[in-house]
Amino acid sequence: MPADPAAERPTAVIATGGTIAMLADPETGVRRPTLTGAQLAAAVRGLDAPLTHSQPYAIASEDATYEHWLTLVREIQRAAADHNGTVVMHGTDTMEEAAYFVSECLPDTAVAFCGAMRPPGELGYDGGRNLLDAVTVARSSEARELGTVVVMNHEVLPAWDVVKMDSVSLSAFGTRHGTRIATVHERRLRLLSRPLRFNWYGTVPAAAPDPDAVAYIRLTGSPGRRRISAAIGGATGVVVDALGAGSVPASVRADLIAVAASVPVVLSTRTSSGPIQAEETYPHALDDLIGAGIALEKRLDGARARIRLSLAIALGRDYEPLEVLH
Ligand code: SIN
């Protein structure tokens, strides 16, 4: 008998498309996500862990919807019972959002996302290496505690904070708040910090959230009041990326306060790191917004706040900003 029978179980590899799988059509040169997880795994030297393969869909990730991600969540749920962790091969353009969606629904499940910045056959194709690293992470004894992570370019980054920061670099992925959980090299995971525990919703919705429910606005200098007012009118929820530490131009404040009387409104920041903090730095600066019930989201970027609010609406729950549990 092995010491830990669970360690002998296969890891589930779920392929969903993306550059990692984009083979070129020999005649037209057009790339399509046709490389399967099994084909890729068979070509990776050193990838000798037992694996099972499934492919619920094969798309470029810009076409991913909440329906796709709910399908993915259900596939991961099915696999979790009799597998030693799950790896998801995903396009990198929306990987951070897919990983966040999964993390919200299944916070206690070991899931390692991976993808590639270069397509198969190109010099520097990184798909095989990222798959090998993701399998190492998913099978590690720490995997369950890590929850959902993105494994790219030897880095293990948490779903709540990971962002694609560069459109082409092999080291495209980083984190907004500088969170780095681990590195993985030569099939060894090296933990650098303990993952945080959060107040996840932790519930799989019966149906996919409505992608039209939430209006997501990114504020700029000189915002167009009429445009913003048209975008938030009729929404079931609103997410606003404020400027800097939470500044909201006077010209749009009244409209946000008015809409907050009937639907949840969440304020995040458009900055590439740091929290909303205007009410601490400039006392009373956000009193009118807070008084109107607008939630201050201090951890998540707007794209993730949109997912969290969409899930909250689908689950019939109030929006709660993401908070660390102690
Ligand atoms: C995609 O997101 O499907 C295309 C880009 C990539 O995977 O890197």
PDB file of N, CA and C and ligand atoms in Angstrom, residues 17-20 22 59-62 90-94 116-117 164, ligand 1:
ATOM      1  N   GLY A  17      -8.640  25.084 -25.045  1.00  0.00           N
ATOM      2  CA  GLY A  17      -8.204  25.877 -26.206  1.00  0.00           C
ATOM      3  C   GLY A  17      -7.144  26.888 -25.815  1.00  0.00           C
ATOM      4  N   GLY A  18      -7.054  27.978 -26.555  1.00  0.00           N
ATOM      5  CA  GLY A  18      -6.034  28.993 -26.280  1.00  0.00           C
ATOM      6  C   GLY A  18      -4.775  28.755 -27.097  1.00  0.00           C
ATOM      7  N   THR A  19      -3.851  29.703 -27.012  1.00  0.00           N
ATOM      8  CA  THR A  19      -2.592  29.620 -27.773  1.00  0.00           C
ATOM      9  C   THR A  19      -1.835  28.333 -27.485  1.00  0.00           C
ATOM     10  N   ILE A  20      -1.935  27.847 -26.261  1.00  0.00           N
ATOM     11  CA  ILE A  20      -1.233  26.604 -25.892  1.00  0.00           C
ATOM     12  C   ILE A  20      -1.597  25.459 -26.836  1.00  0.00           C
ATOM     13  N   MET A  22      -2.910  26.084 -30.133  1.00  0.00           N
ATOM     14  CA  MET A  22      -3.191  26.643 -31.472  1.00  0.00           C
ATOM     15  C   MET A  22      -2.238  26.114 -32.536  1.00  0.00           C
ATOM     16  N   ILE A  59     -11.663  26.751 -27.615  1.00  0.00           N
ATOM     17  CA  ILE A  59     -11.913  28.094 -28.168  1.00  0.00           C
ATOM     18  C   ILE A  59     -10.699  28.994 -27.905  1.00  0.00           C
ATOM     19  N   ALA A  60     -10.667  30.114 -28.590  1.00  0.00           N
ATOM     20  CA  ALA A  60      -9.759  31.181 -28.183  1.00  0.00           C
ATOM     21  C   ALA A  60     -10.437  31.873 -27.005  1.00  0.00           C
ATOM     22  N   SER A  61      -9.663  32.230 -25.986  1.00  0.00           N
ATOM     23  CA  SER A  61     -10.323  32.592 -24.725  1.00  0.00           C
ATOM     24  C   SER A  61     -11.054  33.935 -24.782  1.00  0.00           C
ATOM     25  N   GLU A  62     -10.847  34.714 -25.848  1.00  0.00           N
ATOM     26  CA  GLU A  62     -11.654  35.943 -25.936  1.00  0.00           C
ATOM     27  C   GLU A  62     -13.139  35.623 -26.150  1.00  0.00           C
ATOM     28  N   HIS A  90      -5.722  26.858 -20.731  1.00  0.00           N
ATOM     29  CA  HIS A  90      -6.653  27.957 -21.064  1.00  0.00           C
ATOM     30  C   HIS A  90      -5.918  29.021 -21.866  1.00  0.00           C
ATOM     31  N   GLY A  91      -6.631  29.742 -22.688  1.00  0.00           N
ATOM     32  CA  GLY A  91      -6.057  30.908 -23.346  1.00  0.00           C
ATOM     33  C   GLY A  91      -5.645  31.941 -22.312  1.00  0.00           C
ATOM     34  N   THR A  92      -4.590  32.685 -22.615  1.00  0.00           N
ATOM     35  CA  THR A  92      -4.068  33.605 -21.602  1.00  0.00           C
ATOM     36  C   THR A  92      -4.826  34.933 -21.546  1.00  0.00           C
ATOM     37  N   ASP A  93      -5.579  35.261 -22.611  1.00  0.00           N
ATOM     38  CA  ASP A  93      -6.199  36.592 -22.639  1.00  0.00           C
ATOM     39  C   ASP A  93      -7.260  36.793 -21.555  1.00  0.00           C
ATOM     40  N   THR A  94      -7.959  35.719 -21.201  1.00  0.00           N
ATOM     41  CA  THR A  94      -8.951  35.844 -20.114  1.00  0.00           C
ATOM     42  C   THR A  94      -8.672  34.832 -18.998  1.00  0.00           C
ATOM     43  N   ALA A 116      -0.033  29.296 -22.800  1.00  0.00           N
ATOM     44  CA  ALA A 116       1.232  29.570 -23.493  1.00  0.00           C
ATOM     45  C   ALA A 116       1.171  30.950 -24.116  1.00  0.00           C
ATOM     46  N   MET A 117       2.320  31.606 -24.136  1.00  0.00           N
ATOM     47  CA  MET A 117       2.429  32.915 -24.788  1.00  0.00           C
ATOM     48  C   MET A 117       2.837  32.769 -26.253  1.00  0.00           C
ATOM     49  N   LYS A 164      -2.500  39.450 -16.489  1.00  0.00           N
ATOM     50  CA  LYS A 164      -1.628  39.427 -17.667  1.00  0.00           C
ATOM     51  C   LYS A 164      -1.180  40.861 -17.878  1.00  0.00           C
TER      52      LYS A 164
HETATM   53  C1  SIN B   1      -6.329  33.179 -26.069  1.00  0.00           C
HETATM   54  O1  SIN B   1      -6.448  33.767 -25.012  1.00  0.00           O
HETATM   55  O2  SIN B   1      -7.036  32.205 -26.376  1.00  0.00           O
HETATM   56  C2  SIN B   1      -5.326  33.621 -27.081  1.00  0.00           C
HETATM   57  C3  SIN B   1      -4.096  34.159 -26.461  1.00  0.00           C
HETATM   58  C4  SIN B   1      -3.342  33.148 -25.636  1.00  0.00           C
HETATM   59  O3  SIN B   1      -3.763  32.066 -25.291  1.00  0.00           O
HETATM   60  O4  SIN B   1      -2.188  33.524 -25.285  1.00  0.00           O
END
